[in-house]
CSV table of C-alpha atoms in Angstrom, one decimal:
chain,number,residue,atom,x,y,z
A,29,UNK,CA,-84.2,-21.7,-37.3
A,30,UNK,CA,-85.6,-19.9,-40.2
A,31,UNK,CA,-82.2,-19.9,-41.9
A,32,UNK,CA,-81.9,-23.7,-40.9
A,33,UNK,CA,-85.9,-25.2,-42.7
A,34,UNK,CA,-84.3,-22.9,-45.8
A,35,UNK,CA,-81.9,-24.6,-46.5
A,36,UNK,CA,-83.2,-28.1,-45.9
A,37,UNK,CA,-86.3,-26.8,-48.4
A,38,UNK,CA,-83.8,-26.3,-51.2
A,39,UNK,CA,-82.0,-29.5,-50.9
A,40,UNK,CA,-85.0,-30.9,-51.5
A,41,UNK,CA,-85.1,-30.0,-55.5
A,42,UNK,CA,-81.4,-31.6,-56.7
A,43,UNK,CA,-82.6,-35.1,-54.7
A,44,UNK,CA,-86.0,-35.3,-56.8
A,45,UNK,CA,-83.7,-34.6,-59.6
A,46,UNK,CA,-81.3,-37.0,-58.8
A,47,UNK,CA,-83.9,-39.9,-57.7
A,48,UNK,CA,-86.1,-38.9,-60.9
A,49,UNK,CA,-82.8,-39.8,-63.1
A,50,UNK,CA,-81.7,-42.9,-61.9
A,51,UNK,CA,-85.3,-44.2,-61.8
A,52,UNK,CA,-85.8,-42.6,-65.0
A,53,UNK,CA,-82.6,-45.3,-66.2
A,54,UNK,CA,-82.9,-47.7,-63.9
A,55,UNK,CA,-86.8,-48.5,-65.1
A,56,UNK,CA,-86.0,-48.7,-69.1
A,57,UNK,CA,-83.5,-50.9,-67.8
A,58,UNK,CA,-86.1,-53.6,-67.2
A,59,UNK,CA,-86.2,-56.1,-70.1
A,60,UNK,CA,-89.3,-56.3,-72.0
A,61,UNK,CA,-90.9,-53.8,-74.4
A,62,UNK,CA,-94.2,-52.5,-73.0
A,63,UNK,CA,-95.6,-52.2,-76.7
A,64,UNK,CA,-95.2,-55.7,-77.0
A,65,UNK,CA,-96.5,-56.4,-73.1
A,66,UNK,CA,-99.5,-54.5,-74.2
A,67,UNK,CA,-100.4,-55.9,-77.7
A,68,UNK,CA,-99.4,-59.9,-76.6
A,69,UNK,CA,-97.2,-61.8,-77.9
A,70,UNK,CA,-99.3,-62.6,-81.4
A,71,UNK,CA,-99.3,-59.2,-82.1
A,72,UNK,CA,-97.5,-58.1,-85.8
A,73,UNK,CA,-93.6,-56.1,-86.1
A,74,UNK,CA,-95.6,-53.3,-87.4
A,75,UNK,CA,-98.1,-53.3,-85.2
A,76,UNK,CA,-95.3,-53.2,-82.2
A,77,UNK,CA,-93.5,-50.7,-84.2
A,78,UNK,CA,-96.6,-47.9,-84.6
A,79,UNK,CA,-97.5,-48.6,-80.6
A,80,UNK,CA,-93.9,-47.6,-79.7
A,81,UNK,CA,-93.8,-44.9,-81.9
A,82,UNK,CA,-97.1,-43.2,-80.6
A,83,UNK,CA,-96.2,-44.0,-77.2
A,84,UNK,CA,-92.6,-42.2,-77.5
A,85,UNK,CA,-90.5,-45.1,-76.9
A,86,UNK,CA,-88.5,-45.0,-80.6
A,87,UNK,CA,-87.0,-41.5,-79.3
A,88,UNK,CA,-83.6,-41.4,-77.7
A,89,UNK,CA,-83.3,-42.2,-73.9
A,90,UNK,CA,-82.3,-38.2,-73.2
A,91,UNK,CA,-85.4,-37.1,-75.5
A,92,UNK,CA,-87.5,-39.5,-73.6
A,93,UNK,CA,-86.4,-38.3,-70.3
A,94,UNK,CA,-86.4,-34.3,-71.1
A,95,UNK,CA,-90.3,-35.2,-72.3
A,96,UNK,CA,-90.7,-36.4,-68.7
A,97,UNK,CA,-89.5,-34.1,-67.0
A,98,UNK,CA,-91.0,-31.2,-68.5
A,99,UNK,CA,-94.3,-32.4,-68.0
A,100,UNK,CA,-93.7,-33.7,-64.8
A,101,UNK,CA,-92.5,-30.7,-63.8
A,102,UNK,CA,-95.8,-29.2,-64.6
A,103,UNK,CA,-97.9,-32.3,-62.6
A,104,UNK,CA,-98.5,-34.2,-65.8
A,105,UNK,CA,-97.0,-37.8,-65.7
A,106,UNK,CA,-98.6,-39.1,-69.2
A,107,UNK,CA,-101.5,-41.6,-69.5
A,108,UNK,CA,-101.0,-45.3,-68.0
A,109,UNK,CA,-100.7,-47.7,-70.5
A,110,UNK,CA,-102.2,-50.5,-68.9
A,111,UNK,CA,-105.7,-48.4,-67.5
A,112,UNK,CA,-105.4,-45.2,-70.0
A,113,UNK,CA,-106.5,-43.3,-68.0
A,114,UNK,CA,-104.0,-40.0,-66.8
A,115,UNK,CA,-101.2,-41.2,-64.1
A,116,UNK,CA,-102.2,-38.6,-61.2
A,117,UNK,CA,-106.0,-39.4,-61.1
A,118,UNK,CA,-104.6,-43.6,-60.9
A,119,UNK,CA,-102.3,-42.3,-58.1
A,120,UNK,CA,-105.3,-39.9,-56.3
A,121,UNK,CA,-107.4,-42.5,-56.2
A,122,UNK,CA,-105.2,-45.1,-54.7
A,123,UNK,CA,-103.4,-42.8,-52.4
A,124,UNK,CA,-105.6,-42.6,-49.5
A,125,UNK,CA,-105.9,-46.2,-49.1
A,126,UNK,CA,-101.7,-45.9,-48.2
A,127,UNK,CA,-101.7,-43.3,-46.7
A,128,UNK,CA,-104.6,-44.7,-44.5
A,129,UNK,CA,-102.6,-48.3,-43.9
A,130,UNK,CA,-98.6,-46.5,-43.6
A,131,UNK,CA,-100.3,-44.3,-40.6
A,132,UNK,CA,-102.2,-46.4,-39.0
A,133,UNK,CA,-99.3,-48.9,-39.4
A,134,UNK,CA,-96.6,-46.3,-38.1
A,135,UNK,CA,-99.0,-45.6,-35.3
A,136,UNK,CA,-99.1,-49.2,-33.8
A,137,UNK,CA,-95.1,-49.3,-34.5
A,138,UNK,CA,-94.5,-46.3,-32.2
A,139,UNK,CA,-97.2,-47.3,-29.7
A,140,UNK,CA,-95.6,-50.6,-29.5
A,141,UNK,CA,-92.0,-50.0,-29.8
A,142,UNK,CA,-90.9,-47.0,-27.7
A,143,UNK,CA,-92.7,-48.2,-24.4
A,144,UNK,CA,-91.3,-51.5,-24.9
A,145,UNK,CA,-88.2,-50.1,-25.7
A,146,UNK,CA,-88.1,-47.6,-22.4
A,147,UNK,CA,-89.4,-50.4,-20.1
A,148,UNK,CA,-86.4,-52.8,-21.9
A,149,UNK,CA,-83.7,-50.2,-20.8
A,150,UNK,CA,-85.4,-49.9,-17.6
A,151,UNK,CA,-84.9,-53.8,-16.7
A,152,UNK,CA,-81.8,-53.9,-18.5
A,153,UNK,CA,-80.8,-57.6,-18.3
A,154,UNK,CA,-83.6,-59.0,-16.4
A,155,UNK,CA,-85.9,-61.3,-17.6
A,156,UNK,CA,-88.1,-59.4,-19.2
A,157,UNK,CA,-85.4,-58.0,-21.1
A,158,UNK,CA,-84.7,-61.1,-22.4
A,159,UNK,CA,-88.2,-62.1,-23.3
A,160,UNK,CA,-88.8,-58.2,-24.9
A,161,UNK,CA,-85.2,-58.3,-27.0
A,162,UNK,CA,-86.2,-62.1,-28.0
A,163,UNK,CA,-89.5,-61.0,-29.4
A,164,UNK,CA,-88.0,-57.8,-31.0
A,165,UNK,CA,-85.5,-60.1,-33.2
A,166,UNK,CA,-88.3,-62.0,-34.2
A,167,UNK,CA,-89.8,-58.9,-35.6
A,168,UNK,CA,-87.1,-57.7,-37.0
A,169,UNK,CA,-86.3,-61.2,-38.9
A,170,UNK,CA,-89.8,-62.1,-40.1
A,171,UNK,CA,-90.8,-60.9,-43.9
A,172,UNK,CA,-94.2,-59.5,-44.1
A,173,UNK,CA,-95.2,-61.9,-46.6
A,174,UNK,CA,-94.8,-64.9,-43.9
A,175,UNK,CA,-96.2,-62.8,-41.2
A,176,UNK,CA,-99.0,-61.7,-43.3
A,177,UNK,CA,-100.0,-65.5,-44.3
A,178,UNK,CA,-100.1,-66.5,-40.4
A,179,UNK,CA,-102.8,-63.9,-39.8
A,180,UNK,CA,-104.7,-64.7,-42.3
A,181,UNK,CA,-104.8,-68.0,-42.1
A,182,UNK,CA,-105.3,-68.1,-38.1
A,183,UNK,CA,-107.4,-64.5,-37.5
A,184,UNK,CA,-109.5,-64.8,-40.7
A,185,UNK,CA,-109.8,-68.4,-41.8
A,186,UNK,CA,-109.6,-70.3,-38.8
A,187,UNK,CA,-110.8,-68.1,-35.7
A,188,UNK,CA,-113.3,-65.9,-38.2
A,189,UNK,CA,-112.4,-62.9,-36.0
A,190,UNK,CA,-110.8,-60.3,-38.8
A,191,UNK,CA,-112.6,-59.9,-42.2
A,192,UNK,CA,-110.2,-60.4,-45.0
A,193,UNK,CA,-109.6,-58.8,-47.9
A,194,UNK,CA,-109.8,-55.7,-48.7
A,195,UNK,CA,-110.9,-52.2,-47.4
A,196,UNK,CA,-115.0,-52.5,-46.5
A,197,UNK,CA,-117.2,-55.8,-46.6
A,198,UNK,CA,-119.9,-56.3,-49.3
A,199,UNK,CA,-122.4,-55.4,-47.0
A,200,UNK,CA,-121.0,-51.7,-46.3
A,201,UNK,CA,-121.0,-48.8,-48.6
A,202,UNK,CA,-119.5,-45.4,-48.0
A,203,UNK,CA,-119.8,-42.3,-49.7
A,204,UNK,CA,-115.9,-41.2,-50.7
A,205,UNK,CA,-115.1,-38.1,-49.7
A,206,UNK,CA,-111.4,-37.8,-48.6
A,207,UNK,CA,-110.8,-41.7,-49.5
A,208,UNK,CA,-109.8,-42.5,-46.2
A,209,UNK,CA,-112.8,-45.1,-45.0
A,210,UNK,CA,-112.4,-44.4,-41.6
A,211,UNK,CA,-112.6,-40.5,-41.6
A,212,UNK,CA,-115.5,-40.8,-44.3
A,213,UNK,CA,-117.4,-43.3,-42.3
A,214,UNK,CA,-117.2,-40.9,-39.5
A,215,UNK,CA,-118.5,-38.0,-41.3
A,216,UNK,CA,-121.4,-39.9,-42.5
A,217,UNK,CA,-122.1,-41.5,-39.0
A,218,UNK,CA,-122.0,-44.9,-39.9
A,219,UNK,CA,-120.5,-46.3,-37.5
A,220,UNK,CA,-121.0,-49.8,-38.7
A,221,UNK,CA,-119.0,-49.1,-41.5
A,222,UNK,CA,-116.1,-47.3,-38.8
A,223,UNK,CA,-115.9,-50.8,-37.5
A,224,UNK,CA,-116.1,-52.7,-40.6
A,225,UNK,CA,-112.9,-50.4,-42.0
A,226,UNK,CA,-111.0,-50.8,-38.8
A,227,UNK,CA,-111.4,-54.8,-38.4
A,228,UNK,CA,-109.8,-54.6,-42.1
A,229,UNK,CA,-107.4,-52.6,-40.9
A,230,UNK,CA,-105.7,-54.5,-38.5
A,231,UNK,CA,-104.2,-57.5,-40.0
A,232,UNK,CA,-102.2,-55.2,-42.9
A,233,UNK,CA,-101.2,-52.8,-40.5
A,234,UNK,CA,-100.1,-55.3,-37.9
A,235,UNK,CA,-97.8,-57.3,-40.4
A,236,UNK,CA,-96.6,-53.6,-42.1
A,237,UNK,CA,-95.7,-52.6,-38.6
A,238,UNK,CA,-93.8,-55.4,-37.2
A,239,UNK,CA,-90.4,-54.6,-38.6
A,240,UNK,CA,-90.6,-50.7,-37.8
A,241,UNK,CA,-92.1,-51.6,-34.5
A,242,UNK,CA,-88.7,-53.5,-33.5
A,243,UNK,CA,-86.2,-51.4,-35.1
A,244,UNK,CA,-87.8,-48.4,-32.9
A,245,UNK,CA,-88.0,-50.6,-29.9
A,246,UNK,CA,-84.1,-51.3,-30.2
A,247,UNK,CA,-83.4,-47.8,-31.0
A,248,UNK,CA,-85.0,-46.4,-28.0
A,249,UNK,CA,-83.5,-49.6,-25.7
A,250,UNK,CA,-80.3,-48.4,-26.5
A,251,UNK,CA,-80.6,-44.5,-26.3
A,252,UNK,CA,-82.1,-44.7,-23.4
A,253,UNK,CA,-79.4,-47.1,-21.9
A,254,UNK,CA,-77.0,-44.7,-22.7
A,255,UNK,CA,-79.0,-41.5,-21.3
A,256,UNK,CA,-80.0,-43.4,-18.1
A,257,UNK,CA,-76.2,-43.3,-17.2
A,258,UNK,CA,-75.8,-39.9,-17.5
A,259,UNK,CA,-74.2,-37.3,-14.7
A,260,UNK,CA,-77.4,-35.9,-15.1
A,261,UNK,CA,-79.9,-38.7,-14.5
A,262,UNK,CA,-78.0,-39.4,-12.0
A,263,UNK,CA,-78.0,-36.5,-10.0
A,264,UNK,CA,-82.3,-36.2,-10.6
A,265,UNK,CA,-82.0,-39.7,-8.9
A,266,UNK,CA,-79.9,-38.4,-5.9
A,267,UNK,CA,-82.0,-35.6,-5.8
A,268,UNK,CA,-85.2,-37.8,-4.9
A,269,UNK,CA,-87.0,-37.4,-8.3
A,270,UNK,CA,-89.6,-40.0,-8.7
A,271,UNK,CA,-88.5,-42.8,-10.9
A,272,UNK,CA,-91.1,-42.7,-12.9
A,273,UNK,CA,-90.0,-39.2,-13.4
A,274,UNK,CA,-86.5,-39.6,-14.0
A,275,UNK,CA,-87.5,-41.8,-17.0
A,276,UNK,CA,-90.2,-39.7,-18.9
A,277,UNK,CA,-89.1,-36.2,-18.2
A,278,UNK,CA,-85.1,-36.0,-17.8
A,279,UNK,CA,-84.0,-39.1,-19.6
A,280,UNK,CA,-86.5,-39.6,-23.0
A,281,UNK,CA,-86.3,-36.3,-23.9
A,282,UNK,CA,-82.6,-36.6,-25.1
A,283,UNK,CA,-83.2,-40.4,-25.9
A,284,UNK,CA,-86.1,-39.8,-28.2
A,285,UNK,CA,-83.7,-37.6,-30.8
A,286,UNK,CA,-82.0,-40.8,-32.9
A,287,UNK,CA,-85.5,-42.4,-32.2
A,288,UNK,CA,-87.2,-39.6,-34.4
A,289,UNK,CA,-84.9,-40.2,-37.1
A,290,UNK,CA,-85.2,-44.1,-37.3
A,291,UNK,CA,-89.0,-43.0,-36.9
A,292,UNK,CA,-88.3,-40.7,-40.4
A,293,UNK,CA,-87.0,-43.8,-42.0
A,294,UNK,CA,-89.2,-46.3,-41.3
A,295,UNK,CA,-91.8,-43.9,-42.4
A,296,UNK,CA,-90.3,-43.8,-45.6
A,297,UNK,CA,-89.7,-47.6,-45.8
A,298,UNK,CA,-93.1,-48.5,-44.9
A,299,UNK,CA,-93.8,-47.6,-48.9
A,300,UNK,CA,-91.6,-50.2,-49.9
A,301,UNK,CA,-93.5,-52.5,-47.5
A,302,UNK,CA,-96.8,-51.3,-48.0
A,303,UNK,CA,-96.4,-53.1,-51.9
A,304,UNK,CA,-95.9,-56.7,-50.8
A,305,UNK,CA,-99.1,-56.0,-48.1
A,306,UNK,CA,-101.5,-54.5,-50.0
A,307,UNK,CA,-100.9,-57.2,-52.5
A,308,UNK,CA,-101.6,-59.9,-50.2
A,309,UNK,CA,-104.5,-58.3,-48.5
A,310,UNK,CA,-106.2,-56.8,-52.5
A,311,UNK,CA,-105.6,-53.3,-50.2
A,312,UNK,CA,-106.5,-51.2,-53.3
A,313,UNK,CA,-103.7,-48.4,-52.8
A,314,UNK,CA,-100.2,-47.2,-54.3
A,315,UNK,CA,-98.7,-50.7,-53.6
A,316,UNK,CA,-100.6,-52.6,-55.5
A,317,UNK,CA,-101.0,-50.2,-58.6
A,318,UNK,CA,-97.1,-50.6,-58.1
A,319,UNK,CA,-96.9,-54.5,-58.5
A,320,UNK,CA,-99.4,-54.1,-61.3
A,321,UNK,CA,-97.4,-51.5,-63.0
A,322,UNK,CA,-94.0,-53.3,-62.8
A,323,UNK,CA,-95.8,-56.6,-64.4
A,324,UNK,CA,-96.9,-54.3,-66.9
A,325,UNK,CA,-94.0,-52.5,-67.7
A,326,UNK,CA,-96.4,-49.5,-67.3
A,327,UNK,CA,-93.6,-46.6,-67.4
A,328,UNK,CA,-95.2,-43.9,-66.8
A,329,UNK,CA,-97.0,-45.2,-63.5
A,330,UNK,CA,-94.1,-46.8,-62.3
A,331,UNK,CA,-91.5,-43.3,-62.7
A,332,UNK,CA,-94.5,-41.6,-60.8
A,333,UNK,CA,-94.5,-43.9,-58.2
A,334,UNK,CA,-90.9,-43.7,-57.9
A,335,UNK,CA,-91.1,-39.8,-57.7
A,336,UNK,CA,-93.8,-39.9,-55.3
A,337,UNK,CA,-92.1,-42.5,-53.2
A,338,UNK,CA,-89.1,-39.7,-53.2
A,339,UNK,CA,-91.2,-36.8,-52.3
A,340,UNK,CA,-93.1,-38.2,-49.4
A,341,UNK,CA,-89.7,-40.0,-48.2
A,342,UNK,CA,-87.6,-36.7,-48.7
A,343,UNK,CA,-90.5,-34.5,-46.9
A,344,UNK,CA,-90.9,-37.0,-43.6
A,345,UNK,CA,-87.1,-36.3,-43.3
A,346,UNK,CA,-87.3,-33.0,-43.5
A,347,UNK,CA,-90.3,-33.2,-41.0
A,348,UNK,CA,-87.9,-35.0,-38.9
A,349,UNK,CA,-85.1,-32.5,-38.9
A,350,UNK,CA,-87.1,-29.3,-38.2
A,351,UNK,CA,-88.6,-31.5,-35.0
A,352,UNK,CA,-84.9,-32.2,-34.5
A,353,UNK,CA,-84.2,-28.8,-34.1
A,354,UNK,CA,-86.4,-28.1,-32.3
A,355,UNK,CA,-85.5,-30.8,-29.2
A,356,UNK,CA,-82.0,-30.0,-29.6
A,357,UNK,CA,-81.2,-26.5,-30.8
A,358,UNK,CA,-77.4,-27.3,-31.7
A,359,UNK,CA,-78.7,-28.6,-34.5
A,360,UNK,CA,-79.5,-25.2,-35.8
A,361,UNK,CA,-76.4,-23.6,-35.5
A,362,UNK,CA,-74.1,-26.2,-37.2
């Protein structure tokens, strides 16, 4: 097992290498000069010219990306063009606020789509089936930005039940210490505020979730179809095991292992997600500092974003794998 996490660790460094290359590329690919972006369009040559020359952009491609990534191996991914203020504290500060809507948004999609995914296999081909399966392609076909728009526009403008936008209402102040508004809330005891963070909560991390939600749901339908008809299963059956039992103890077990990995993915895809939200809903995290820094043709933010994007997606998988080892220990030996 040991042997096993080793090696996945050190695959880890030649991906981020890779990823941090081809975004490195792919981003001065963009057209539009960020000197220019930044100094409008009435701005002087020279003027232009001395902005890109203090900001490194006059150097060669391969001197620009060595710079990178010698400082970004040492945690130090420039200044932001558009704030000026250092990269990392931009991405501290807006971190919590994803990381805050991707789990509670992964959250809802497991709670919602494994039991609805068991009880689908369950009643394969009944009604309910039919209804589930109809629902799940609906989920899996809507864009966020149109499922987003319905909530707000029935939940917080007509019905006045969810507040909309952002994190906290005016009327609520916390004192920041983890950036997480529900945790700090907690800790302080306001539980006014707890409430006030969690009704904001809901409508991003409902439309973030709907898409994992139904790929997980038609994951688990269809492991668990094939489990149920297992020698196995069907011997617990014969042997009088509870049905209930059957299900959750001898068939899920073995079902749940290509669950976990969709589960892995979707973790990582919820980043991608979490942009066109938190734009919609003025969610202050990494999704909108994103769309912000793409409009600006803010470099340096953007090829951190990228890298981060990488590490947390390339660290859930190997989260994934270790707990897939563990559940099935062939996995360790191949």
């Amino acid at each position: 097992m040991t042997t096993y996490l080793i090696k996945r660790c050190l695959q880890v460094f030649p991906v981020l290498f890779g990823v941090s290359l081809i975004a490195f590329w792919m981003i001065h690919a963009i057209p539009g000069d960020p000197a220019q972006i930044l100094l409008g369009q009435t701005a002087s040559p020279d003027q232009v010219a001395r902005l890109r020359a203090s900001m490194g952009l006059d150097q060669s491609l391969f001197v620009q990306y060595g710079d990178f990534l010698s400082h970004a191996v040492r945690g130090d991914f420039g200044v932001s063009i558009a704030a000026g203020r250092p990269v990392v504290t931009e991405l501290l500060e807006r971190l919590p606020a994803t990381l805050e809507l991707t789990a509670c948004a992964m959250i809802v999609a497991i709670v919602v789509g494994v039991p609805v995914g068991v009880i689908s296999a369950v009643r394969k081909y009944s009604l309910l089936d039919r209804v589930l399966s109809g629902v799940t392609l609906a989920g899996v076909s809507m864009p966020i930005f149109w499922l987003a728009m319905i909530l707000i526009v029935f939940f917080a403008a007509d019905l006045d039940l969810l507040p909309f936008p952002g994190r906290l209402s005016g009327n609520q102040s916390i004192t920041s210490y983890t950036g997480l508004v529900l945790v700090d809330s907690l800790v302080m005891g306001n539980l006014s505020a707890f409430w006030d963070g969690l009704l904001h909560l809901v409508m991003p991390a409902v439309a973030l979730a709907a898409f994992p939600a139904a790929v997980i749901m038609r994951m688990t339908r269809s492991s668990m179809l094939e489990v149920l008809d297992e020698d196995y299963v069907r011997t617990a059956r014969a042997k009088g095991v509870l049905p209930w039992r059957v299900v959750l103890k001898h068939a899920m077990r073995n079902a749940m292992l290509p669950t976990l990995t969709v589960m892995g993915m979707q973790t990582g895809l919820l980043m991608g997600g979490a942009m066109i939200a938190e734009t919609i809903f003025s969610w202050p995290g990494v999704g909108q500092l994103t769309y912000q820094a793409i409009s600006g043709r803010d470099y340096p933010v953007i090829q951190a974003v990228v890298l981060y994007g990488a590490a947390l997606m390339v660290f859930v998988n190997l989260f994934v794998d270790a707990l897939y080892a563990v559940l099935d220990p062939r996995v360790r030996y191949q």
